[in-house]
Amino acid sequence: MFIDDIIYVGILLGSIAFGDIFRKIKNPNTKQWVSTTVGFIIAFIVSGWHIVHPICITFINALIISQLSHKIRHTVAFVFSFFYLLVIFRSADWFGLPISPGHTNLILMMMTLKYAGLGFEIKTAIEELKENPDVDCYKAMKNIGMIDVVHYGFSYMGILTGPYYRYRTYWDCINRNFADYIDCWEITFSKLKIISINAVIFFVSNYCFPYTYALTDDFMERSYWYRVWYVYPTFVTFRTRLYVGMMFSECVCQMAGLGAYPISSQPRSGLGPKDYKVATQIVLNPEKIKEEKMDFVTVHNINIRGVETAYLVRDAMKQWNITVQYWMATYVYKTFPHKVLRVYLTFIISAAWHGHYFGYYVCIFSVPFYLPIDDLYVKFYNQSKEGSFAKKAWWFFLWFCRFSCMAYLGFGFQLLSFENNYRYYWKAVYMIGHIVAIIVYIVGLGIKPFLLVNGDSKKRL
């Protein structure tokens, strides 16, 4: 694991440094091939002969997306991508094949999102082309070929851990010059400083409170409340590790110039410009583009301040792996026809995408049962007078519940297997997090008639 982490960090640092060279390439065709070549080399370094999996999923999706009708290719690409990831790749040992390295799994995870979403994106672009016939990006997407899919999938920008970005964003990076008008290094350097701080915290926390200690007999001999408390320091390790990984990935994209857009085009994480017409008009105007302020919100994948200060579970989740959540919302939640089942399907797809491990399902499928607590107690918070002790007390209560929920459920992400999760959640702490959540919700229902002010906005607690 330690050697894998060194290789992972080394590749990311090398990719960040390479970005300064990459941005200086002005010929779109050369730039595209350089990006793909570097991405392929990275995939080969971390995968070895297991690179056959990224090649297979890319080649077949290239056929699907370039050859099938736009009326069905989005559905076929979506189904095939997840089938390959979940059945062929992750169940390889069922067929007597060796299990691939963890980094190959990361590559397949990101390729699955790219290819599964690309069909939908092309379909939307074709519809947009009817209203904006002069948009070059939409023309390119309408005529997308096999090699274009390969370039998109194997681009070195985000090939390991993302962030997810649309083909439109990739096309703009190759063909537009937005990144020439923003200081990529200054923004990246500021993030590298934050990464360094989180890396130190991670190493200290991981050394003092390794999650593996919870699997030892010595841990089981500890007091009950110590075993319950142990999720809090390990949650520090868990989230700082993710902070480092996600911010490193953002830095790779920023140094390459990927995701740079004018602020006036209203860029959003994962989506890119909300008003793409404005972005197109600006890039074609040499004088106007010099006056525009740019940002990298499009590839912004983690909001550390938002995660740490959020007092509701759903708000904290929205600040975490933002571009993947955009993908889930856009291509799963909003596209599924049955509204009642949308939330459940989104959680199922999310859990399956993360992997087969039981811990992923324990964590992700438990989250919906904590959301009603948010919805109930936030009413008490909202009706409290601004600046009052009650307002501050309810905020702290909600924040502590949110933090405890994520620490408790996040431990399942680290324990992974059924045996490990059973050992901790059932044998060590007796499912205390789930039991307390039920009690807190029942208490909230009980005090609701006495504390909640209905129908009179002038009354405050």
Short mmCIF file of C-alpha atoms in Angstrom, two decimals:
data_model
loop_
_atom_site.label_atom_id
_atom_site.label_comp_id
_atom_site.label_asym_id
_atom_site.label_seq_id
_atom_site.Cartn_x
_atom_site.Cartn_y
_atom_site.Cartn_z
CA MET A 1 0.00 0.00 0.00
CA PHE A 2 2.82 2.42 0.92
CA ILE A 3 4.66 1.77 -2.36
CA ASP A 4 1.41 2.26 -4.29
CA ASP A 5 0.90 5.60 -2.56
CA ILE A 6 4.43 6.73 -3.45
CA ILE A 7 3.86 5.81 -7.11
CA TYR A 8 0.49 7.54 -7.06
CA VAL A 9 1.84 10.78 -5.57
CA GLY A 10 4.90 10.68 -7.84
CA ILE A 11 2.74 10.42 -10.96
CA LEU A 12 0.51 13.27 -9.80
CA LEU A 13 3.49 15.51 -9.04
CA GLY A 14 5.00 14.66 -12.43
CA SER A 15 1.69 15.42 -14.14
CA ILE A 16 1.48 18.77 -12.36
CA ALA A 17 4.98 19.71 -13.52
CA PHE A 18 4.24 18.52 -17.06
CA GLY A 19 1.23 20.83 -17.25
CA ASP A 20 3.46 23.86 -17.78
CA ILE A 21 4.90 22.19 -20.89
CA PHE A 22 1.53 20.97 -22.07
CA ARG A 23 -0.06 24.44 -22.04
CA LYS A 24 2.66 25.76 -24.35
CA ILE A 25 1.61 23.36 -27.12
CA LYS A 26 -0.62 25.40 -29.42
CA ASN A 27 -1.41 22.99 -32.23
CA PRO A 28 -4.67 21.21 -31.23
CA ASN A 29 -3.80 17.95 -33.00
CA THR A 30 -0.35 17.77 -31.39
CA LYS A 31 -1.78 18.74 -28.01
CA GLN A 32 -4.40 16.01 -28.23
CA TRP A 33 -1.92 13.28 -29.11
CA VAL A 34 0.51 14.37 -26.40
CA SER A 35 -2.26 14.26 -23.79
CA THR A 36 -3.33 10.78 -24.92
CA THR A 37 0.22 9.43 -25.10
CA VAL A 38 1.09 10.64 -21.60
CA GLY A 39 -2.20 9.25 -20.30
CA PHE A 40 -1.49 5.86 -21.88
CA ILE A 41 2.01 5.81 -20.37
CA ILE A 42 0.58 6.57 -16.91
CA ALA A 43 -2.01 3.83 -17.31
CA PHE A 44 0.69 1.35 -18.34
CA ILE A 45 2.98 2.28 -15.43
CA VAL A 46 0.30 1.62 -12.81
CA SER A 47 -1.38 -1.30 -14.60
CA GLY A 48 1.20 -3.29 -16.51
CA TRP A 49 -0.49 -5.87 -18.71
CA HIS A 50 -3.79 -5.10 -16.92
CA ILE A 51 -3.96 -2.08 -19.20
CA VAL A 52 -5.91 -4.41 -21.46
CA HIS A 53 -9.00 -3.45 -19.41
CA PRO A 54 -8.83 0.31 -20.10
CA ILE A 55 -8.12 -0.52 -23.75
CA CYS A 56 -11.12 -2.88 -24.05
CA ILE A 57 -13.66 -0.59 -22.38
CA THR A 58 -12.40 2.32 -24.50
CA PHE A 59 -12.40 0.46 -27.82
CA ILE A 60 -15.91 -0.96 -27.43
CA ASN A 61 -17.33 2.35 -26.21
CA ALA A 62 -15.65 4.07 -29.14
CA LEU A 63 -17.55 1.72 -31.45
CA ILE A 64 -20.83 2.26 -29.60
CA ILE A 65 -20.59 6.05 -29.48
CA SER A 66 -19.29 6.57 -33.01
CA GLN A 67 -21.40 3.99 -34.84
CA LEU A 68 -24.79 3.74 -33.14
CA SER A 69 -27.67 6.16 -33.53
CA HIS A 70 -27.73 9.07 -31.08
CA LYS A 71 -31.16 7.84 -30.01
CA ILE A 72 -29.77 4.71 -28.35
CA ARG A 73 -26.01 5.06 -27.97
CA HIS A 74 -26.26 6.91 -24.64
CA THR A 75 -28.22 4.03 -23.13
CA VAL A 76 -26.00 1.33 -24.65
CA ALA A 77 -22.79 3.10 -23.58
CA PHE A 78 -24.13 3.57 -20.04
CA VAL A 79 -25.16 -0.06 -19.63
CA PHE A 80 -22.01 -1.48 -21.21
CA SER A 81 -19.64 0.76 -19.21
CA PHE A 82 -21.11 -0.28 -15.89
CA PHE A 83 -21.38 -3.91 -16.99
CA TYR A 84 -17.70 -3.95 -17.86
CA LEU A 85 -16.67 -2.24 -14.63
CA LEU A 86 -18.83 -4.31 -12.28
CA VAL A 87 -18.92 -7.73 -13.96
CA ILE A 88 -15.97 -8.17 -16.30
CA PHE A 89 -13.34 -6.10 -14.49
CA ARG A 90 -14.20 -6.40 -10.80
CA SER A 91 -15.35 -10.01 -11.05
CA ALA A 92 -12.31 -11.18 -13.03
CA ASP A 93 -11.35 -13.59 -10.25
CA TRP A 94 -14.65 -15.44 -10.79
CA PHE A 95 -13.34 -16.38 -14.24
CA GLY A 96 -9.93 -17.42 -12.95
CA LEU A 97 -8.25 -14.16 -13.97
CA PRO A 98 -5.93 -12.23 -11.64
CA ILE A 99 -7.28 -9.18 -9.83
CA SER A 100 -6.01 -5.90 -11.29
CA PRO A 101 -4.09 -3.30 -9.27
CA GLY A 102 -6.03 -0.68 -7.34
CA HIS A 103 -4.87 2.12 -9.61
CA THR A 104 -6.27 0.30 -12.65
CA ASN A 105 -9.59 0.25 -10.80
CA LEU A 106 -9.38 4.04 -10.41
CA ILE A 107 -8.76 4.43 -14.15
CA LEU A 108 -11.74 2.21 -14.99
CA MET A 109 -13.95 4.13 -12.56
CA MET A 110 -13.23 7.44 -14.28
CA MET A 111 -13.54 5.95 -17.77
CA THR A 112 -16.92 4.51 -16.82
CA LEU A 113 -18.21 7.97 -15.91
CA LYS A 114 -16.75 9.53 -19.04
CA TYR A 115 -18.12 7.00 -21.51
CA ALA A 116 -21.46 6.52 -19.76
CA GLY A 117 -22.00 10.27 -19.80
CA LEU A 118 -20.60 10.96 -23.26
CA GLY A 119 -23.58 9.51 -25.10
CA PHE A 120 -25.95 11.75 -23.15
CA GLU A 121 -23.70 14.74 -23.76
CA ILE A 122 -23.62 14.16 -27.52
CA LYS A 123 -27.39 13.82 -27.60
CA THR A 124 -27.75 17.16 -25.81
CA ALA A 125 -25.16 18.78 -28.10
CA ILE A 126 -27.09 17.71 -31.21
CA GLU A 127 -30.21 19.33 -29.79
CA GLU A 128 -28.26 22.48 -28.87
CA LEU A 129 -26.81 22.63 -32.38
CA LYS A 130 -30.29 23.34 -33.75
CA GLU A 131 -30.41 26.57 -31.73
CA ASN A 132 -26.70 27.44 -31.97
CA PRO A 133 -25.55 26.20 -35.41
CA ASP A 134 -22.25 28.11 -35.26
CA VAL A 135 -20.86 26.52 -32.10
CA ASP A 136 -17.75 24.58 -33.16
CA CYS A 137 -17.73 22.34 -30.08
CA TYR A 138 -21.23 21.07 -30.80
CA LYS A 139 -20.28 20.44 -34.43
CA ALA A 140 -17.29 18.40 -33.29
CA MET A 141 -19.43 16.38 -30.90
CA LYS A 142 -22.04 15.68 -33.56
CA ASN A 143 -19.32 14.17 -35.77
CA ILE A 144 -17.35 12.47 -33.01
CA GLY A 145 -15.31 9.49 -34.19
CA MET A 146 -13.64 6.52 -32.56
CA ILE A 147 -10.29 8.24 -32.16
CA ASP A 148 -11.99 11.20 -30.44
CA VAL A 149 -13.42 8.86 -27.82
CA VAL A 150 -9.98 7.32 -27.30
CA HIS A 151 -8.39 10.75 -26.83
CA TYR A 152 -11.05 11.75 -24.29
CA GLY A 153 -10.77 8.54 -22.30
CA PHE A 154 -6.98 8.31 -22.18
CA SER A 155 -6.25 12.00 -21.60
CA TYR A 156 -3.65 12.25 -18.84
CA MET A 157 -5.72 14.99 -17.19
CA GLY A 158 -7.58 13.22 -14.40
CA ILE A 159 -6.93 9.72 -15.69
CA LEU A 160 -6.24 8.31 -12.21
CA THR A 161 -8.73 9.89 -9.84
CA GLY A 162 -10.58 12.50 -11.81
CA PRO A 163 -12.09 14.95 -11.43
CA TYR A 164 -14.85 14.08 -13.87
CA TYR A 165 -15.17 16.56 -16.71
CA ARG A 166 -17.34 16.60 -19.81
CA TYR A 167 -16.10 16.10 -23.36
CA ARG A 168 -16.98 19.74 -23.99
CA THR A 169 -14.51 20.80 -21.29
CA TYR A 170 -11.84 18.53 -22.77
CA TRP A 171 -12.47 19.91 -26.29
CA ASP A 172 -12.16 23.48 -25.04
CA CYS A 173 -8.85 22.68 -23.33
CA ILE A 174 -7.43 21.32 -26.59
CA ASN A 175 -8.91 23.90 -28.97
CA ARG A 176 -9.41 27.09 -26.94
CA ASN A 177 -6.96 29.43 -25.24
CA PHE A 178 -8.81 30.31 -22.02
CA ALA A 179 -5.87 29.12 -19.91
CA ASP A 180 -3.61 31.77 -21.47
CA TYR A 181 -5.44 34.40 -19.43
CA ILE A 182 -5.13 32.93 -15.95
CA ASP A 183 -2.12 32.29 -13.73
CA CYS A 184 -2.30 28.51 -13.43
CA TRP A 185 0.78 28.23 -11.21
CA GLU A 186 -0.39 30.76 -8.62
CA ILE A 187 -3.68 28.95 -8.09
CA THR A 188 -1.97 25.56 -8.07
CA PHE A 189 0.72 26.68 -5.60
CA SER A 190 -1.90 27.88 -3.13
CA LYS A 191 -3.53 24.44 -3.26
CA LEU A 192 -0.21 22.65 -2.89
CA LYS A 193 0.30 24.46 0.42
CA ILE A 194 -3.08 23.21 1.65
CA ILE A 195 -2.19 19.73 0.41
CA SER A 196 1.04 19.81 2.42
CA ILE A 197 -0.80 20.68 5.62
CA ASN A 198 -3.35 17.93 5.10
CA ALA A 199 -0.61 15.43 4.24
CA VAL A 200 1.13 16.10 7.56
CA ILE A 201 -2.14 15.71 9.46
CA PHE A 202 -2.81 12.49 7.58
CA PHE A 203 0.54 10.91 8.43
CA VAL A 204 0.31 11.87 12.11
CA SER A 205 -3.27 10.69 12.43
CA ASN A 206 -2.66 7.47 10.52
CA TYR A 207 0.38 6.71 12.70
CA CYS A 208 -1.44 7.38 15.99
CA PHE A 209 -4.85 5.96 15.09
CA PRO A 210 -4.65 3.40 12.26
CA TYR A 211 -8.05 1.96 11.36
CA THR A 212 -6.52 -1.52 11.37
CA TYR A 213 -6.20 -1.31 15.15
CA ALA A 214 -9.98 -1.74 15.33
CA LEU A 215 -9.52 -5.25 13.94
CA THR A 216 -7.20 -6.44 16.71
CA ASP A 217 -8.02 -8.36 19.88
CA ASP A 218 -6.39 -5.61 21.92
CA PHE A 219 -8.95 -3.12 20.57
CA MET A 220 -11.84 -5.38 21.61
CA GLU A 221 -10.47 -5.39 25.16
CA ARG A 222 -10.67 -1.62 25.33
CA SER A 223 -13.62 0.07 27.03
CA TYR A 224 -16.86 0.32 25.07
CA TRP A 225 -16.79 4.12 24.85
CA TYR A 226 -13.21 4.07 23.59
CA ARG A 227 -14.30 1.77 20.77
CA VAL A 228 -17.14 4.14 19.94
CA TRP A 229 -14.87 7.20 20.11
CA TYR A 230 -12.26 5.64 17.80
CA VAL A 231 -14.22 6.56 14.66
CA TYR A 232 -13.46 10.26 15.24
CA PRO A 233 -9.63 10.22 14.96
CA THR A 234 -9.78 7.68 12.11
CA PHE A 235 -12.20 10.00 10.32
CA VAL A 236 -9.44 12.62 10.37
CA THR A 237 -7.20 10.15 8.56
CA PHE A 238 -9.94 9.21 6.12
CA ARG A 239 -10.92 12.67 5.03
CA THR A 240 -7.42 14.22 4.91
CA ARG A 241 -6.37 11.38 2.62
CA LEU A 242 -9.26 12.21 0.30
CA TYR A 243 -8.54 15.93 0.52
CA VAL A 244 -4.97 15.32 -0.61
CA GLY A 245 -5.96 13.03 -3.48
CA MET A 246 -8.75 15.22 -4.81
CA MET A 247 -6.77 18.45 -4.58
CA PHE A 248 -3.78 16.84 -6.29
CA SER A 249 -6.09 15.86 -9.15
CA GLU A 250 -7.43 19.41 -9.35
CA CYS A 251 -3.86 20.70 -9.58
CA VAL A 252 -3.08 18.38 -12.51
CA CYS A 253 -6.04 19.77 -14.44
CA GLN A 254 -5.31 23.38 -13.52
CA MET A 255 -1.68 23.21 -14.63
CA ALA A 256 -2.82 21.70 -17.93
CA GLY A 257 -5.30 24.55 -18.37
CA LEU A 258 -8.30 22.20 -18.25
CA GLY A 259 -11.45 23.80 -16.89
CA ALA A 260 -10.41 27.45 -17.23
CA TYR A 261 -13.47 29.53 -18.13
CA PRO A 262 -14.62 33.16 -17.81
CA ILE A 263 -16.50 33.78 -14.57
CA SER A 264 -19.16 35.60 -16.58
CA SER A 265 -20.07 32.30 -18.29
CA GLN A 266 -21.16 30.96 -14.87
CA PRO A 267 -19.01 27.81 -14.71
CA ARG A 268 -20.14 24.97 -12.44
CA SER A 269 -18.22 21.97 -11.10
CA GLY A 270 -18.43 19.11 -13.60
CA LEU A 271 -20.69 21.02 -15.97
CA GLY A 272 -18.44 23.82 -17.15
CA PRO A 273 -20.06 27.08 -18.30
CA LYS A 274 -23.74 27.26 -17.54
CA ASP A 275 -23.94 29.88 -20.27
CA TYR A 276 -21.74 28.29 -22.91
CA LYS A 277 -22.81 30.83 -25.52
CA VAL A 278 -21.15 33.59 -23.50
CA ALA A 279 -17.93 31.55 -23.19
CA THR A 280 -17.92 31.01 -26.97
CA GLN A 281 -18.44 34.70 -27.71
CA ILE A 282 -15.65 35.71 -25.33
CA VAL A 283 -13.04 33.33 -26.75
CA LEU A 284 -13.68 34.68 -30.26
CA ASN A 285 -13.12 38.26 -29.12
CA PRO A 286 -9.35 38.90 -28.56
CA GLU A 287 -9.97 42.22 -26.80
CA LYS A 288 -12.78 41.07 -24.53
CA ILE A 289 -11.07 37.90 -23.35
CA LYS A 290 -8.18 39.95 -21.94
CA GLU A 291 -10.62 41.79 -19.67
CA GLU A 292 -12.33 38.66 -18.38
CA LYS A 293 -11.62 37.05 -15.01
CA MET A 294 -11.12 33.29 -15.22
CA ASP A 295 -11.44 30.47 -12.72
CA PHE A 296 -11.17 26.67 -12.47
CA VAL A 297 -14.53 26.00 -10.83
CA THR A 298 -15.27 23.43 -13.54
CA VAL A 299 -12.69 21.01 -12.11
CA HIS A 300 -13.23 21.99 -8.47
CA ASN A 301 -13.91 18.66 -6.74
CA ILE A 302 -13.64 19.25 -3.00
CA ASN A 303 -14.63 22.17 -0.79
CA ILE A 304 -12.75 21.58 2.46
CA ARG A 305 -14.25 24.56 4.26
CA GLY A 306 -17.72 23.53 3.12
CA VAL A 307 -17.24 19.97 4.33
CA GLU A 308 -15.87 21.01 7.72
CA THR A 309 -18.46 23.70 8.48
CA ALA A 310 -21.60 22.11 7.03
CA TYR A 311 -24.17 21.39 9.73
CA LEU A 312 -26.38 19.14 7.60
CA VAL A 313 -25.48 15.73 6.16
CA ARG A 314 -26.82 16.52 2.69
CA ASP A 315 -24.94 19.84 2.58
CA ALA A 316 -21.66 18.18 3.55
CA MET A 317 -22.18 15.53 0.87
CA LYS A 318 -22.60 18.22 -1.79
CA GLN A 319 -19.14 19.60 -0.99
CA TRP A 320 -17.47 16.18 -1.34
CA ASN A 321 -16.43 14.69 -4.70
CA ILE A 322 -18.44 17.46 -6.35
CA THR A 323 -17.90 16.57 -10.02
CA VAL A 324 -18.91 12.93 -9.48
CA GLN A 325 -22.03 14.10 -7.67
CA TYR A 326 -22.77 16.30 -10.67
CA TRP A 327 -22.49 13.22 -12.87
CA MET A 328 -24.80 11.20 -10.61
CA ALA A 329 -27.37 13.98 -10.51
CA THR A 330 -27.27 14.67 -14.26
CA TYR A 331 -27.06 11.19 -15.78
CA VAL A 332 -28.81 9.08 -13.15
CA TYR A 333 -31.13 11.10 -10.93
CA LYS A 334 -32.52 13.47 -13.58
CA THR A 335 -32.73 10.91 -16.40
CA PHE A 336 -34.51 8.11 -14.53
CA PRO A 337 -38.25 8.33 -15.42
CA HIS A 338 -39.71 7.16 -12.09
CA LYS A 339 -39.36 10.06 -9.65
CA VAL A 340 -40.16 7.98 -6.57
CA LEU A 341 -37.20 5.66 -7.21
CA ARG A 342 -34.68 8.26 -8.35
CA VAL A 343 -33.00 8.74 -4.98
CA TYR A 344 -32.68 5.00 -4.33
CA LEU A 345 -31.31 4.28 -7.81
CA THR A 346 -28.76 7.08 -7.47
CA PHE A 347 -27.49 5.62 -4.20
CA ILE A 348 -27.37 2.13 -5.74
CA ILE A 349 -25.36 3.33 -8.75
CA SER A 350 -23.05 5.33 -6.48
CA ALA A 351 -22.38 2.35 -4.21
CA ALA A 352 -21.84 0.00 -7.16
CA TRP A 353 -19.49 2.45 -8.85
CA HIS A 354 -17.34 2.65 -5.72
CA GLY A 355 -16.90 -1.11 -5.60
CA HIS A 356 -18.12 -4.50 -4.39
CA TYR A 357 -16.99 -4.05 -0.80
CA PHE A 358 -19.68 -4.39 1.83
CA GLY A 359 -18.44 -1.27 3.63
CA TYR A 360 -19.40 0.95 0.70
CA TYR A 361 -22.99 -0.24 0.89
CA VAL A 362 -23.15 0.09 4.69
CA CYS A 363 -22.08 3.71 4.40
CA ILE A 364 -23.95 4.86 1.31
CA PHE A 365 -27.23 3.04 1.99
CA SER A 366 -27.32 4.24 5.60
CA VAL A 367 -27.14 7.91 4.63
CA PRO A 368 -30.82 8.24 3.56
CA PHE A 369 -31.93 7.13 7.02
CA TYR A 370 -30.06 10.05 8.59
CA LEU A 371 -31.55 12.69 6.28
CA PRO A 372 -34.96 12.83 8.07
CA ILE A 373 -33.08 13.88 11.22
CA ASP A 374 -31.66 16.83 9.27
CA ASP A 375 -35.07 17.74 7.93
CA LEU A 376 -36.68 17.61 11.37
CA TYR A 377 -34.15 19.42 13.54
CA VAL A 378 -33.25 22.08 10.98
CA LYS A 379 -36.79 23.42 11.44
CA PHE A 380 -35.94 24.24 15.06
CA TYR A 381 -32.75 25.92 13.88
CA ASN A 382 -34.42 27.96 11.13
CA GLN A 383 -37.10 29.42 13.38
CA SER A 384 -34.66 30.49 16.09
CA LYS A 385 -33.81 34.16 16.36
CA GLU A 386 -30.61 35.22 14.64
CA GLY A 387 -27.73 35.54 17.09
CA SER A 388 -29.66 33.89 19.90
CA PHE A 389 -28.28 31.17 22.15
CA ALA A 390 -30.94 28.80 20.76
CA LYS A 391 -29.75 29.42 17.19
CA LYS A 392 -26.13 28.69 18.13
CA ALA A 393 -27.09 25.65 20.21
CA TRP A 394 -29.16 24.11 17.40
CA TRP A 395 -26.33 24.77 14.92
CA PHE A 396 -23.82 23.00 17.14
CA PHE A 397 -26.22 20.12 17.72
CA LEU A 398 -26.80 19.68 13.97
CA TRP A 399 -23.09 20.01 13.21
CA PHE A 400 -22.17 17.41 15.83
CA CYS A 401 -24.82 15.02 14.52
CA ARG A 402 -23.57 15.50 10.97
CA PHE A 403 -19.94 15.04 11.95
CA SER A 404 -20.72 11.96 14.04
CA CYS A 405 -22.82 10.47 11.24
CA MET A 406 -20.04 10.85 8.67
CA ALA A 407 -17.34 9.62 11.06
CA TYR A 408 -19.42 6.58 12.05
CA LEU A 409 -20.47 5.61 8.53
CA GLY A 410 -17.13 6.60 6.97
CA PHE A 411 -15.44 3.90 9.04
CA GLY A 412 -17.18 1.34 6.82
CA PHE A 413 -15.34 2.79 3.82
CA GLN A 414 -12.07 1.98 5.54
CA LEU A 415 -13.02 -1.45 6.90
CA LEU A 416 -14.33 -2.56 3.48
CA SER A 417 -15.09 -6.29 3.93
CA PHE A 418 -18.20 -7.80 5.52
CA GLU A 419 -16.13 -9.50 8.21
CA ASN A 420 -14.41 -6.27 9.24
CA ASN A 421 -17.62 -4.27 9.25
CA TYR A 422 -19.43 -6.96 11.22
CA ARG A 423 -16.60 -7.09 13.73
CA TYR A 424 -16.72 -3.37 14.40
CA TYR A 425 -20.33 -2.27 13.93
CA TRP A 426 -22.00 -5.30 15.49
CA LYS A 427 -19.50 -6.87 17.88
CA ALA A 428 -17.53 -3.79 18.98
CA VAL A 429 -20.11 -0.99 19.22
CA TYR A 430 -23.46 -2.83 18.86
CA MET A 431 -24.69 -0.60 16.01
CA ILE A 432 -24.78 2.39 18.33
CA GLY A 433 -24.80 4.96 15.52
CA HIS A 434 -27.96 3.50 14.02
CA ILE A 435 -29.67 3.13 17.39
CA VAL A 436 -28.85 6.68 18.49
CA ALA A 437 -30.12 8.02 15.14
CA ILE A 438 -33.49 6.34 15.74
CA ILE A 439 -33.66 7.68 19.30
CA VAL A 440 -32.76 11.21 18.22
CA TYR A 441 -35.43 11.14 15.54
CA ILE A 442 -38.11 9.87 17.94
CA VAL A 443 -37.16 12.54 20.49
CA GLY A 444 -37.39 15.17 17.75
CA LEU A 445 -40.89 14.05 16.85
CA GLY A 446 -41.81 14.17 20.53
CA ILE A 447 -40.64 17.73 21.12
CA LYS A 448 -41.84 19.03 17.76
CA PRO A 449 -45.36 20.00 18.95
CA PHE A 450 -43.86 21.96 21.86
CA LEU A 451 -40.99 23.75 20.13
CA LEU A 452 -41.99 24.19 16.50
CA VAL A 453 -43.86 27.39 15.78
CA ASN A 454 -46.42 26.83 13.03
CA GLY A 455 -48.02 29.50 10.95
CA ASP A 456 -46.49 32.52 12.74
CA SER A 457 -43.20 33.71 11.30
CA LYS A 458 -42.99 36.49 13.92
CA LYS A 459 -42.58 34.10 16.81
CA ARG A 460 -39.06 32.97 17.56
CA LEU A 461 -37.54 30.55 20.01
#
